């Protein structure tokens, strides 16, 4: 598998950064993950806009790769030379403030941001999706700028690990009694026929898949509101699902070992799974048999 | 300057880690910084105990360097070959979960933790200390496990940068109306003759310098309590200071551009500055002229 690092292409296994990279000593950076189908990135511009916004919040100068032409050209070469032109894949892109002597404040001399990108084979979790996944709930311990997609991911790591150890797919984080999000996906509930998800503010990441799902729901005539779902409402919801780039739209049928509703993926979730697949295939230029 | 990386010594400028190191992609690691005088580490064991505790919280297997003999031997070589045997220096040690394909949960195969250590010349800030420093206050945005000394330091970076841009030494973080700590130091106030600092819980790091200062205060007959200081109390305190490994004991005489008390380092702070210096010199085997 190939990696792109500061303008150079090389096998990922040999790609290295300085021990003084601020990503390594401070977690001082941001990242994005794109879904790729047959070599085409999904939602190039929306991910790039979020990346640019995060860089701006951190006051890291935007590198060239924030331009869609540059990103697409880097992605094309990574995908092609990693043998991922056919089928599904993901692109990971991380930008840190760069290499400098360790001081908490920004470096006194301007640094070149570190730009690292790589690709991976992606297999949509069809089997799990058909039956639905299990989740646990866990306290949301994260910082108060979850709207920035930074590499400050240790609480997410610990939440996901706790889920895996309980045989679940993911952990739904609870802050002040309401569901914020999963370890790397947004959470949706269907309650009394209405789709509900946490509003975008500093407590959640404004997921791209979340935004697409809300658009698909609107087009399908499904009523949706951006309002918090309490922990009690999660447990008694008619349907639950996660939405994220690598999570896709994933029905949740068990929560903390209790069954959600019928224990099967519900009709609105199932419809959104289908709509999302069509949307992805159309956007990536795949001739879809389901349209 | 020399670096130690996974058992190897090399110039720091050429020391590199994999782009797949979990420190670089998740901030999945912990660190410590020691003060060194004439080649001797200050408070070796207390820092190591905190490191071991953090590794345990993150369930990263403790590497050999957590043993004081190994740490001292690594430190000795770094100090000697970096020309830092005489005078003051600091030792930085970082341990991450190691290198693995990127997944939020812990790697499926056991990884070797990444161990990185290096040294730097340290110049105690005597000039600033004599007149006292300025601080600002800033909302505490950090996660809810500040008791673990992780490399999740972006909020600390942003707080320190905000302080520097306002001509201040550091930012005192405020959560729920009380002072938690600085960007990399604990905060103390003297109010009505009593030394006060935030209790050790999940909202602050239990600083080693903080612990030493509390011991020195007890020995000097200064009454001290571990109770939160409100933002209003900060502004009206008789004395304020920061305490940390590289901050040392640092009087604060201005807060958000307002003068604290007389605008001069107060008597209790000044006494603790002196006691701390003696403690450091005695512990590091320096013949001190102030004892």
Coordinates of C-alpha atoms in Angstrom, one line a residue:
Chain A
X1 CA 0.0 0.0 0.0
X2 CA 1.3 3.4 -1.0
X3 CA 1.4 6.5 1.2
X4 CA 1.8 10.2 0.3
X5 CA 3.9 12.2 2.7
X6 CA 4.8 15.8 2.1
X7 CA 4.8 15.5 -1.7
X8 CA 6.5 12.2 -1.9
X9 CA 5.0 8.8 -2.7
X10 CA 6.4 5.7 -0.9
X11 CA 5.3 2.4 0.5
X12 CA 3.4 3.1 3.7
X13 CA 5.4 0.6 5.7
X14 CA 8.5 2.8 5.2
X15 CA 6.9 6.2 5.6
X16 CA 8.1 8.0 8.7
X17 CA 7.7 11.4 10.4
X18 CA 10.0 13.2 12.8
X19 CA 9.7 12.5 16.5
X20 CA 9.3 16.3 16.8
X21 CA 6.2 16.4 14.6
X22 CA 3.5 18.2 16.6
X23 CA 1.0 15.5 15.6
X24 CA 3.1 13.0 17.6
X25 CA 3.8 15.1 20.7
X26 CA 0.6 17.2 21.0
X27 CA -2.0 15.7 18.8
X28 CA -1.9 19.0 17.0
X29 CA -3.6 18.2 13.7
X30 CA -6.8 17.3 11.9
X31 CA -7.8 14.5 9.5
X32 CA -10.5 13.3 7.1
X33 CA -11.6 9.9 5.7
X34 CA -13.2 9.6 2.3
X35 CA -15.2 6.7 0.9
X36 CA -14.0 5.7 -2.6
X37 CA -15.9 3.6 -5.1
X38 CA -14.1 2.5 -8.3
X39 CA -11.5 5.1 -7.8
X40 CA -13.8 8.1 -7.3
X41 CA -14.0 10.0 -4.0
X42 CA -17.4 10.5 -2.4
X43 CA -18.2 14.0 -1.2
X44 CA -14.8 15.4 -2.0
X45 CA -15.8 19.0 -1.5
X46 CA -17.7 18.7 1.8
X47 CA -14.9 16.8 3.4
X48 CA -12.4 19.4 2.2
X49 CA -14.6 22.2 3.5
X50 CA -14.6 20.6 6.9
X51 CA -10.8 20.1 6.7
X52 CA -10.3 23.7 5.8
X53 CA -12.5 24.8 8.6
X54 CA -10.6 22.7 11.1
X55 CA -7.2 24.0 9.9
X56 CA -8.6 27.5 10.2
X57 CA -9.7 26.8 13.8
X58 CA -6.2 25.5 14.6
X59 CA -4.6 28.2 12.5
X60 CA -2.6 25.7 10.5
X61 CA -2.0 27.1 7.0
X62 CA -4.0 25.2 4.5
X63 CA -1.6 23.0 2.4
X64 CA -2.1 22.5 -1.4
X65 CA -4.0 19.2 -0.8
X66 CA -7.0 21.2 0.4
X67 CA -7.6 22.0 -3.3
X68 CA -9.8 19.4 -4.8
X69 CA -7.7 19.0 -7.9
X70 CA -4.6 18.3 -5.9
X71 CA -6.5 15.9 -3.6
X72 CA -8.0 14.0 -6.5
X73 CA -4.6 13.7 -8.2
X74 CA -3.0 12.4 -5.0
X75 CA -5.9 10.0 -4.4
X76 CA -5.8 8.7 -8.0
X77 CA -2.2 7.8 -7.8
X78 CA -2.5 6.2 -4.3
X79 CA -5.5 4.2 -5.4
X80 CA -4.0 3.1 -8.7
X81 CA -0.6 2.1 -7.3
X82 CA -2.2 0.3 -4.4
X83 CA -4.4 -1.8 -6.7
X84 CA -7.6 -0.3 -5.4
X85 CA -9.0 1.2 -8.7
X86 CA -11.8 -1.4 -8.6
X87 CA -14.3 -1.7 -5.8
X88 CA -14.4 0.1 -2.5
X89 CA -11.7 1.8 -0.6
X90 CA -11.1 4.7 1.8
X91 CA -8.7 7.6 1.7
X92 CA -7.1 8.8 5.0
X93 CA -5.7 12.3 5.1
X94 CA -4.0 13.9 8.1
X95 CA -2.5 17.4 8.4
X96 CA -0.5 18.4 11.4
X97 CA 1.2 21.7 12.3
X98 CA 4.5 20.2 11.4
X99 CA 7.9 19.7 13.0
X100 CA 9.3 22.1 15.6
X101 CA 11.1 22.1 18.9
X102 CA 8.6 21.1 21.6
X103 CA 6.8 24.1 23.1
X104 CA 3.1 24.3 23.8
X105 CA 2.6 27.6 21.9
X106 CA 2.8 27.6 18.2
X107 CA 6.3 27.4 16.8
X108 CA 8.2 30.7 16.7
X109 CA 9.3 30.1 13.2
X110 CA 6.8 29.2 10.5
X111 CA 6.6 25.4 9.9
X112 CA 5.5 23.4 6.9
X113 CA 2.4 21.4 7.8
X114 CA 2.9 17.7 7.7
X115 CA 0.6 16.1 5.1
X116 CA 0.1 12.4 5.2
X117 CA -2.4 10.4 3.0
X118 CA -3.0 6.8 2.4
X119 CA -5.6 4.4 1.1
X120 CA -7.1 1.1 2.3
X121 CA -9.4 -1.6 0.9
X122 CA -12.9 -1.1 2.3
X123 CA -15.5 -3.9 2.6
X124 CA -19.0 -2.6 3.4
X125 CA -20.3 -4.6 6.4
X126 CA -23.2 -6.1 4.5
X127 CA -23.6 -9.2 6.7
X128 CA -23.8 -7.2 10.0
X129 CA -26.0 -4.6 8.4
X130 CA -28.6 -7.2 7.3
X131 CA -29.1 -8.3 10.9
X132 CA -28.2 -5.1 12.7
X133 CA -25.4 -4.3 15.2
X134 CA -25.1 -4.0 19.0
X135 CA -24.0 -0.9 20.8
X136 CA -23.2 0.1 24.3
X137 CA -23.6 3.5 26.0
X138 CA -20.6 5.1 27.7
X139 CA -20.0 8.5 29.3
X140 CA -18.8 11.1 26.8
X141 CA -15.4 12.2 28.2
X142 CA -14.3 14.2 25.2
X143 CA -13.2 17.9 25.1
X144 CA -15.7 20.6 24.2
X145 CA -14.6 21.2 20.6
X146 CA -15.8 17.9 19.1
X147 CA -16.9 19.9 16.1
X148 CA -13.3 20.0 15.0
X149 CA -12.1 16.7 13.5
X150 CA -8.8 16.6 15.3
X151 CA -6.5 13.7 16.0
X152 CA -7.3 14.1 19.7
X153 CA -8.9 10.7 19.6
X154 CA -8.0 8.8 22.7
X155 CA -11.5 9.0 24.3
X156 CA -12.9 7.7 21.1
X157 CA -10.3 4.9 21.1
X158 CA -11.2 3.9 24.7
X159 CA -14.9 4.1 23.9
X160 CA -14.6 1.9 20.8
X161 CA -12.4 -0.6 22.7
X162 CA -15.0 -0.8 25.6
X163 CA -17.6 -1.7 22.9
X164 CA -15.5 -4.3 21.3
X165 CA -14.8 -6.0 24.6
X166 CA -18.5 -6.2 25.2
X167 CA -19.1 -7.8 21.8
X168 CA -20.6 -4.6 20.4
X169 CA -19.8 -2.6 17.2
X170 CA -19.6 0.8 18.9
X171 CA -20.2 2.9 21.9
X172 CA -22.8 5.7 22.0
X173 CA -21.5 8.5 24.1
X174 CA -23.8 10.1 26.6
X175 CA -23.2 13.7 27.9
X176 CA -25.6 15.3 30.3
X177 CA -28.2 12.6 29.7
X178 CA -28.3 12.8 25.9
X179 CA -26.7 10.8 23.1
X180 CA -24.0 12.8 21.4
X181 CA -22.4 10.4 18.9
X182 CA -20.6 7.1 18.5
X183 CA -16.8 6.7 18.6
X184 CA -16.6 7.7 14.9
X185 CA -20.2 8.0 13.6
X186 CA -23.3 10.0 14.3
X187 CA -26.3 8.5 16.0
X188 CA -29.9 8.6 14.7
X189 CA -33.1 7.4 16.4
X190 CA -36.6 7.0 14.9
X191 CA -39.2 7.9 17.5
X192 CA -42.9 8.1 16.6
X193 CA -42.1 8.1 12.9
X194 CA -39.7 11.1 13.2
X195 CA -35.9 10.8 12.6
X196 CA -33.9 12.5 15.3
X197 CA -30.2 13.3 15.7
X198 CA -28.1 15.6 17.9
X199 CA -27.9 19.1 16.5
X200 CA -24.6 20.3 15.2
X201 CA -22.7 22.2 17.9
X202 CA -19.4 22.0 19.7
X203 CA -20.5 18.6 21.3
X204 CA -20.5 16.6 18.0
X205 CA -18.7 16.3 14.7
X206 CA -21.0 17.4 11.9
X207 CA -20.7 14.2 9.9
X208 CA -20.8 14.2 6.1
X209 CA -22.8 10.9 6.1
X210 CA -25.1 12.5 8.7
X211 CA -25.7 15.5 6.3
X212 CA -26.3 13.1 3.4
X213 CA -28.7 11.0 5.4
X214 CA -30.7 14.1 6.4
X215 CA -30.9 15.1 2.7
X216 CA -32.0 11.6 1.7
X217 CA -34.6 11.6 4.4
X218 CA -36.0 15.0 3.3
X219 CA -36.2 13.7 -0.3
X220 CA -37.9 10.6 0.8
X221 CA -40.5 12.5 2.8
X222 CA -39.2 11.2 6.1
X223 CA -39.7 13.9 8.8
X224 CA -36.4 14.7 10.6
X225 CA -35.4 17.0 13.4
X226 CA -32.0 17.9 14.8
X227 CA -32.8 17.6 18.5
X228 CA -31.0 15.6 21.2
X229 CA -32.1 12.1 22.0
X230 CA -32.0 11.2 25.7
X231 CA -30.5 8.0 27.0
X232 CA -34.0 6.7 27.9
X233 CA -35.3 7.6 24.5
X234 CA -32.4 5.6 22.9
X235 CA -33.5 2.5 24.7
X236 CA -37.1 2.8 23.8
X237 CA -36.7 4.1 20.2
X238 CA -38.5 2.5 17.3
X239 CA -35.3 2.4 15.3
X240 CA -31.7 3.3 15.9
X241 CA -28.8 3.6 13.5
X242 CA -25.3 4.9 13.2
X243 CA -24.1 7.0 10.2
X244 CA -20.5 7.6 9.3
X245 CA -18.0 7.3 6.4
X246 CA -16.8 3.8 7.3
X247 CA -19.8 2.8 9.4
X248 CA -22.1 3.7 6.5
X249 CA -25.7 3.5 7.6
X250 CA -25.8 0.8 10.2
X251 CA -28.9 -0.4 12.0
X252 CA -28.5 -0.9 15.8
X253 CA -30.8 -3.6 17.2
X254 CA -29.3 -4.1 20.6
X255 CA -28.2 -1.5 23.2
X256 CA -26.4 -2.5 26.4
X257 CA -27.6 -6.1 25.8
X258 CA -31.3 -5.1 25.5
X259 CA -33.2 -5.5 22.3
X260 CA -34.3 -2.3 20.5
X261 CA -37.9 -2.5 19.3
X262 CA -38.4 -5.7 17.3
X263 CA -34.7 -6.6 17.3
X264 CA -34.6 -6.2 13.5
X265 CA -33.5 -3.2 11.3
X266 CA -36.6 -1.0 11.0
X267 CA -38.3 0.2 7.8
X268 CA -37.0 3.8 7.9
X269 CA -33.4 2.6 8.6
X270 CA -33.6 0.0 5.9
X271 CA -34.9 2.6 3.4
X272 CA -32.1 5.0 4.3
X273 CA -29.5 2.2 3.9
X274 CA -30.8 1.6 0.4
X275 CA -31.0 5.3 -0.5
X276 CA -27.5 5.9 0.8
X277 CA -26.2 3.1 -1.4
X278 CA -27.8 4.6 -4.5
X279 CA -26.5 8.0 -3.6
X280 CA -23.0 6.7 -3.2
X281 CA -23.1 4.8 -6.5
X282 CA -24.6 7.6 -8.4
X283 CA -22.1 10.1 -7.0
X284 CA -19.1 7.8 -7.8
X285 CA -20.4 7.1 -11.3
X286 CA -21.2 3.5 -10.7
X287 CA -24.1 2.2 -12.8
X288 CA -26.4 1.1 -10.1
X289 CA -28.9 -1.7 -10.5
X290 CA -31.1 -0.3 -7.7
X291 CA -31.9 3.0 -9.3
Chain B
X1 CA 21.0 16.7 20.7
X2 CA 20.6 13.0 21.1
X3 CA 17.3 11.0 21.1
X4 CA 16.5 7.5 22.3
X5 CA 14.0 5.7 20.2
X6 CA 13.0 2.1 20.9
X7 CA 16.4 1.1 22.3
X8 CA 18.5 3.0 19.7
X9 CA 20.4 6.3 20.2
X10 CA 20.6 8.7 17.3
X11 CA 20.6 12.5 16.6
X12 CA 17.1 13.8 17.3
X13 CA 17.0 15.6 14.0
X14 CA 17.0 12.2 12.2
X15 CA 14.8 10.2 14.6
X16 CA 11.6 9.2 13.0
X17 CA 8.5 7.1 13.7
X18 CA 6.1 5.3 11.4
X19 CA 3.1 7.3 10.1
X20 CA 1.1 4.4 11.5
X21 CA 2.2 5.1 15.1
X22 CA -0.9 5.4 17.2
X23 CA 0.7 8.5 18.8
X24 CA 0.6 10.2 15.4
X25 CA -2.9 9.2 14.4
X26 CA -4.9 9.0 17.7
X27 CA -2.8 10.8 20.3
X28 CA -2.7 7.3 22.0
X29 CA 0.1 7.8 24.4
X30 CA 1.5 9.3 27.6
X31 CA 4.5 11.4 28.5
X32 CA 6.6 12.8 31.4
X33 CA 9.1 15.6 31.7
X34 CA 11.9 15.6 34.3
X35 CA 14.0 18.4 35.6
X36 CA 17.7 17.5 35.6
X37 CA 20.4 19.3 37.6
X38 CA 24.1 18.4 36.8
X39 CA 23.0 15.1 35.2
X40 CA 20.7 14.0 38.1
X41 CA 17.0 13.6 37.6
X42 CA 14.6 15.2 40.1
X43 CA 11.8 13.0 41.5
X44 CA 12.6 10.0 39.3
X45 CA 10.3 7.7 41.1
X46 CA 7.2 9.9 41.4
X47 CA 7.3 10.7 37.7
X48 CA 7.7 7.0 36.9
X49 CA 4.9 6.1 39.2
X50 CA 2.6 8.6 37.4
X51 CA 3.8 7.2 34.0
X52 CA 3.1 3.7 35.1
X53 CA -0.4 4.7 36.3
X54 CA -1.1 6.4 33.0
X55 CA 0.1 3.4 31.0
X56 CA -2.1 1.2 33.1
X57 CA -5.2 3.4 32.5
X58 CA -4.5 3.2 28.8
X59 CA -3.7 -0.5 29.0
X60 CA -0.4 0.0 27.3
X61 CA 2.1 -2.6 28.5
X62 CA 4.9 -0.9 30.6
X63 CA 8.2 -0.8 28.7
X64 CA 11.5 -1.4 30.4
X65 CA 12.1 2.3 30.7
X66 CA 9.5 2.5 33.5
X67 CA 12.2 0.9 35.7
X68 CA 14.3 3.6 37.3
X69 CA 17.6 1.9 36.6
X70 CA 16.8 1.8 32.9
X71 CA 15.5 5.3 32.8
X72 CA 18.6 6.6 34.7
X73 CA 20.9 4.8 32.3
X74 CA 19.1 6.2 29.2
X75 CA 19.0 9.7 30.8
X76 CA 22.7 9.5 31.6
X77 CA 23.7 8.7 28.1
X78 CA 21.4 11.3 26.5
X79 CA 22.7 14.0 28.9
X80 CA 26.3 13.1 28.5
X81 CA 26.3 12.9 24.7
X82 CA 24.2 16.0 24.3
X83 CA 26.7 18.0 26.4
X84 CA 24.2 18.6 29.2
X85 CA 26.1 17.0 32.2
X86 CA 26.6 20.4 33.8
X87 CA 23.8 22.8 34.7
X88 CA 20.1 22.4 34.1
X89 CA 18.3 20.3 31.6
X90 CA 15.0 18.5 31.1
X91 CA 14.3 14.9 30.0
X92 CA 11.2 14.3 27.8
X93 CA 9.8 10.7 27.7
X94 CA 6.9 9.6 25.5
X95 CA 5.3 6.2 25.3
X96 CA 2.6 5.4 22.7
X97 CA 0.7 2.2 22.0
X98 CA 3.0 1.6 19.0
X99 CA 2.5 1.0 15.3
X100 CA -0.5 -0.8 13.8
X101 CA -3.0 -0.5 11.0
X102 CA -5.4 2.3 11.9
X103 CA -8.5 1.1 13.8
X104 CA -10.0 2.9 16.8
X105 CA -10.0 -0.2 19.0
X106 CA -6.7 -1.5 20.3
X107 CA -4.6 -3.4 17.7
X108 CA -5.7 -7.0 17.2
X109 CA -2.1 -8.2 17.4
X110 CA 0.1 -7.1 20.3
X111 CA 2.3 -4.1 19.5
X112 CA 5.5 -2.9 21.0
X113 CA 5.0 0.4 22.6
X114 CA 7.0 3.2 21.0
X115 CA 9.4 4.7 23.5
X116 CA 11.0 8.1 22.7
X117 CA 13.2 10.1 25.0
X118 CA 15.2 13.2 24.5
X119 CA 16.9 16.0 26.5
X120 CA 17.0 19.8 26.3
X121 CA 19.0 22.6 27.9
X122 CA 16.8 24.3 30.6
X123 CA 17.3 27.8 31.8
X124 CA 15.2 28.6 34.9
X125 CA 13.3 31.8 34.2
X126 CA 15.0 33.8 37.0
X127 CA 14.4 37.3 35.5
X128 CA 10.7 36.8 35.0
X129 CA 10.4 35.1 38.4
X130 CA 11.9 38.1 40.2
X131 CA 9.2 40.5 38.9
X132 CA 6.4 37.9 38.5
X133 CA 4.5 36.8 35.4
X134 CA 1.2 37.7 33.8
X135 CA -1.6 35.1 33.1
X136 CA -4.9 35.2 31.4
X137 CA -8.0 33.1 32.2
X138 CA -9.6 30.9 29.5
X139 CA -12.4 28.3 29.5
X140 CA -11.2 24.8 30.3
X141 CA -12.2 22.8 27.2
X142 CA -10.3 19.6 28.0
X143 CA -11.6 16.1 28.3
X144 CA -12.6 14.6 31.6
X145 CA -9.5 12.6 32.3
X146 CA -7.0 15.3 32.8
X147 CA -5.5 13.2 35.6
X148 CA -3.8 11.1 32.9
X149 CA -0.8 12.7 31.4
X150 CA -1.6 11.9 27.8
X151 CA -0.4 13.6 24.6
X152 CA -4.0 14.8 24.0
X153 CA -2.6 18.3 24.4
X154 CA -4.3 20.4 21.7
X155 CA -6.5 22.4 24.2
X156 CA -3.4 23.1 26.2
X157 CA -1.6 24.2 23.1
X158 CA -4.5 26.6 22.2
X159 CA -4.7 28.0 25.7
X160 CA -0.9 28.6 25.9
X161 CA -1.0 30.3 22.4
X162 CA -3.9 32.6 23.5
X163 CA -1.8 33.6 26.5
X164 CA 1.3 34.3 24.5
X165 CA -0.7 36.4 22.1
X166 CA -1.8 38.5 25.0
X167 CA 1.7 39.0 26.3
X168 CA 1.1 36.6 29.2
X169 CA 3.1 33.6 30.3
X170 CA 0.2 31.2 30.6
X171 CA -3.5 30.7 30.6
X172 CA -5.4 29.6 33.8
X173 CA -8.2 27.3 32.8
X174 CA -11.6 27.8 34.3
X175 CA -14.2 25.1 34.5
X176 CA -17.6 25.6 36.2
X177 CA -16.3 28.8 37.7
X178 CA -13.2 27.5 39.3
X179 CA -9.5 27.5 38.3
X180 CA -8.4 24.0 37.3
X181 CA -4.8 24.5 36.1
X182 CA -2.5 26.3 33.7
X183 CA -1.6 24.9 30.2
X184 CA 1.1 22.8 31.8
X185 CA 1.3 23.8 35.5
X186 CA -0.9 23.7 38.6
X187 CA -2.3 26.9 40.0
X188 CA -1.9 28.0 43.7
X189 CA -3.5 31.0 45.4
X190 CA -2.8 32.5 48.9
X191 CA -6.0 33.8 50.4
X192 CA -6.1 35.0 54.0
X193 CA -2.8 33.4 54.7
X194 CA -3.9 30.0 53.5
X195 CA -2.4 28.3 50.4
X196 CA -5.1 26.8 48.2
X197 CA -5.0 24.7 45.1
X198 CA -7.5 22.5 43.2
X199 CA -7.9 19.0 44.7
X200 CA -6.5 16.1 42.7
X201 CA -9.3 14.5 40.7
X202 CA -10.2 13.8 37.1
X203 CA -10.1 17.6 36.3
X204 CA -6.4 18.2 36.9
X205 CA -3.1 16.6 36.5
X206 CA -1.6 15.7 39.9
X207 CA 1.6 17.6 39.3
X208 CA 4.9 16.4 40.9
X209 CA 5.9 20.0 41.6
X210 CA 2.5 20.6 43.1
X211 CA 3.1 17.7 45.5
X212 CA 6.5 18.9 46.4
X213 CA 5.2 22.5 47.0
X214 CA 2.5 21.1 49.3
X215 CA 5.2 19.2 51.3
X216 CA 7.5 22.3 51.5
X217 CA 4.5 24.3 52.7
X218 CA 3.8 21.8 55.4
X219 CA 7.4 21.7 56.5
X220 CA 7.5 25.5 56.6
X221 CA 4.3 25.8 58.7
X222 CA 2.3 27.3 55.9
X223 CA -1.3 26.2 56.1
X224 CA -2.5 24.6 52.8
X225 CA -5.8 23.2 51.7
X226 CA -6.7 21.3 48.5
X227 CA -9.9 23.2 47.6
X228 CA -11.0 24.9 44.4
X229 CA -10.3 28.6 43.9
X230 CA -13.1 30.4 42.1
X231 CA -12.4 32.8 39.2
X232 CA -13.4 35.8 41.5
X233 CA -11.0 34.5 44.2
X234 CA -8.2 34.3 41.7
X235 CA -8.6 38.0 40.9
X236 CA -8.7 39.1 44.5
X237 CA -6.1 36.7 45.9
X238 CA -3.2 37.9 48.1
X239 CA -0.8 35.9 46.1
X240 CA -0.9 33.6 43.0
X241 CA 1.6 31.3 41.5
X242 CA 2.0 28.4 39.1
X243 CA 3.9 25.2 39.8
X244 CA 5.2 22.8 37.3
X245 CA 8.4 21.0 36.1
X246 CA 9.5 23.6 33.6
X247 CA 7.4 26.5 35.1
X248 CA 9.1 25.9 38.5
X249 CA 7.4 28.0 41.1
X250 CA 6.4 31.2 39.2
X251 CA 4.7 34.2 40.9
X252 CA 1.7 35.6 39.0
X253 CA 1.3 39.3 39.5
X254 CA -1.1 40.2 36.7
X255 CA -4.3 38.4 35.7
X256 CA -6.2 39.5 32.5
X257 CA -4.3 42.8 32.6
X258 CA -5.4 43.5 36.2
X259 CA -2.8 43.7 39.0
X260 CA -2.9 40.9 41.7
X261 CA -2.5 42.4 45.2
X262 CA 0.6 44.6 45.3
X263 CA 1.7 43.6 41.8
X264 CA 4.9 42.0 43.4
X265 CA 5.6 38.4 44.2
X266 CA 4.2 37.9 47.7
X267 CA 6.1 36.6 50.8
X268 CA 4.7 33.0 50.8
X269 CA 5.3 32.6 47.1
X270 CA 8.8 34.0 47.5
X271 CA 9.5 31.6 50.4
X272 CA 8.3 28.6 48.3
X273 CA 10.4 29.6 45.4
X274 CA 13.5 29.6 47.7
X275 CA 12.4 26.3 49.4
X276 CA 11.9 24.6 46.1
X277 CA 15.3 25.6 44.8
X278 CA 16.9 24.2 47.9
X279 CA 14.9 21.0 47.6
X280 CA 15.9 20.6 44.0
X281 CA 19.6 21.2 44.6
X282 CA 19.6 18.9 47.6
X283 CA 17.8 16.1 45.7
X284 CA 20.1 16.5 42.8
X285 CA 23.3 16.4 44.9
X286 CA 24.2 20.1 44.2
X287 CA 26.0 21.8 47.1
X288 CA 23.6 24.7 47.6
X289 CA 24.8 28.1 48.9
X290 CA 21.3 28.9 50.1
X291 CA 21.0 26.0 52.6

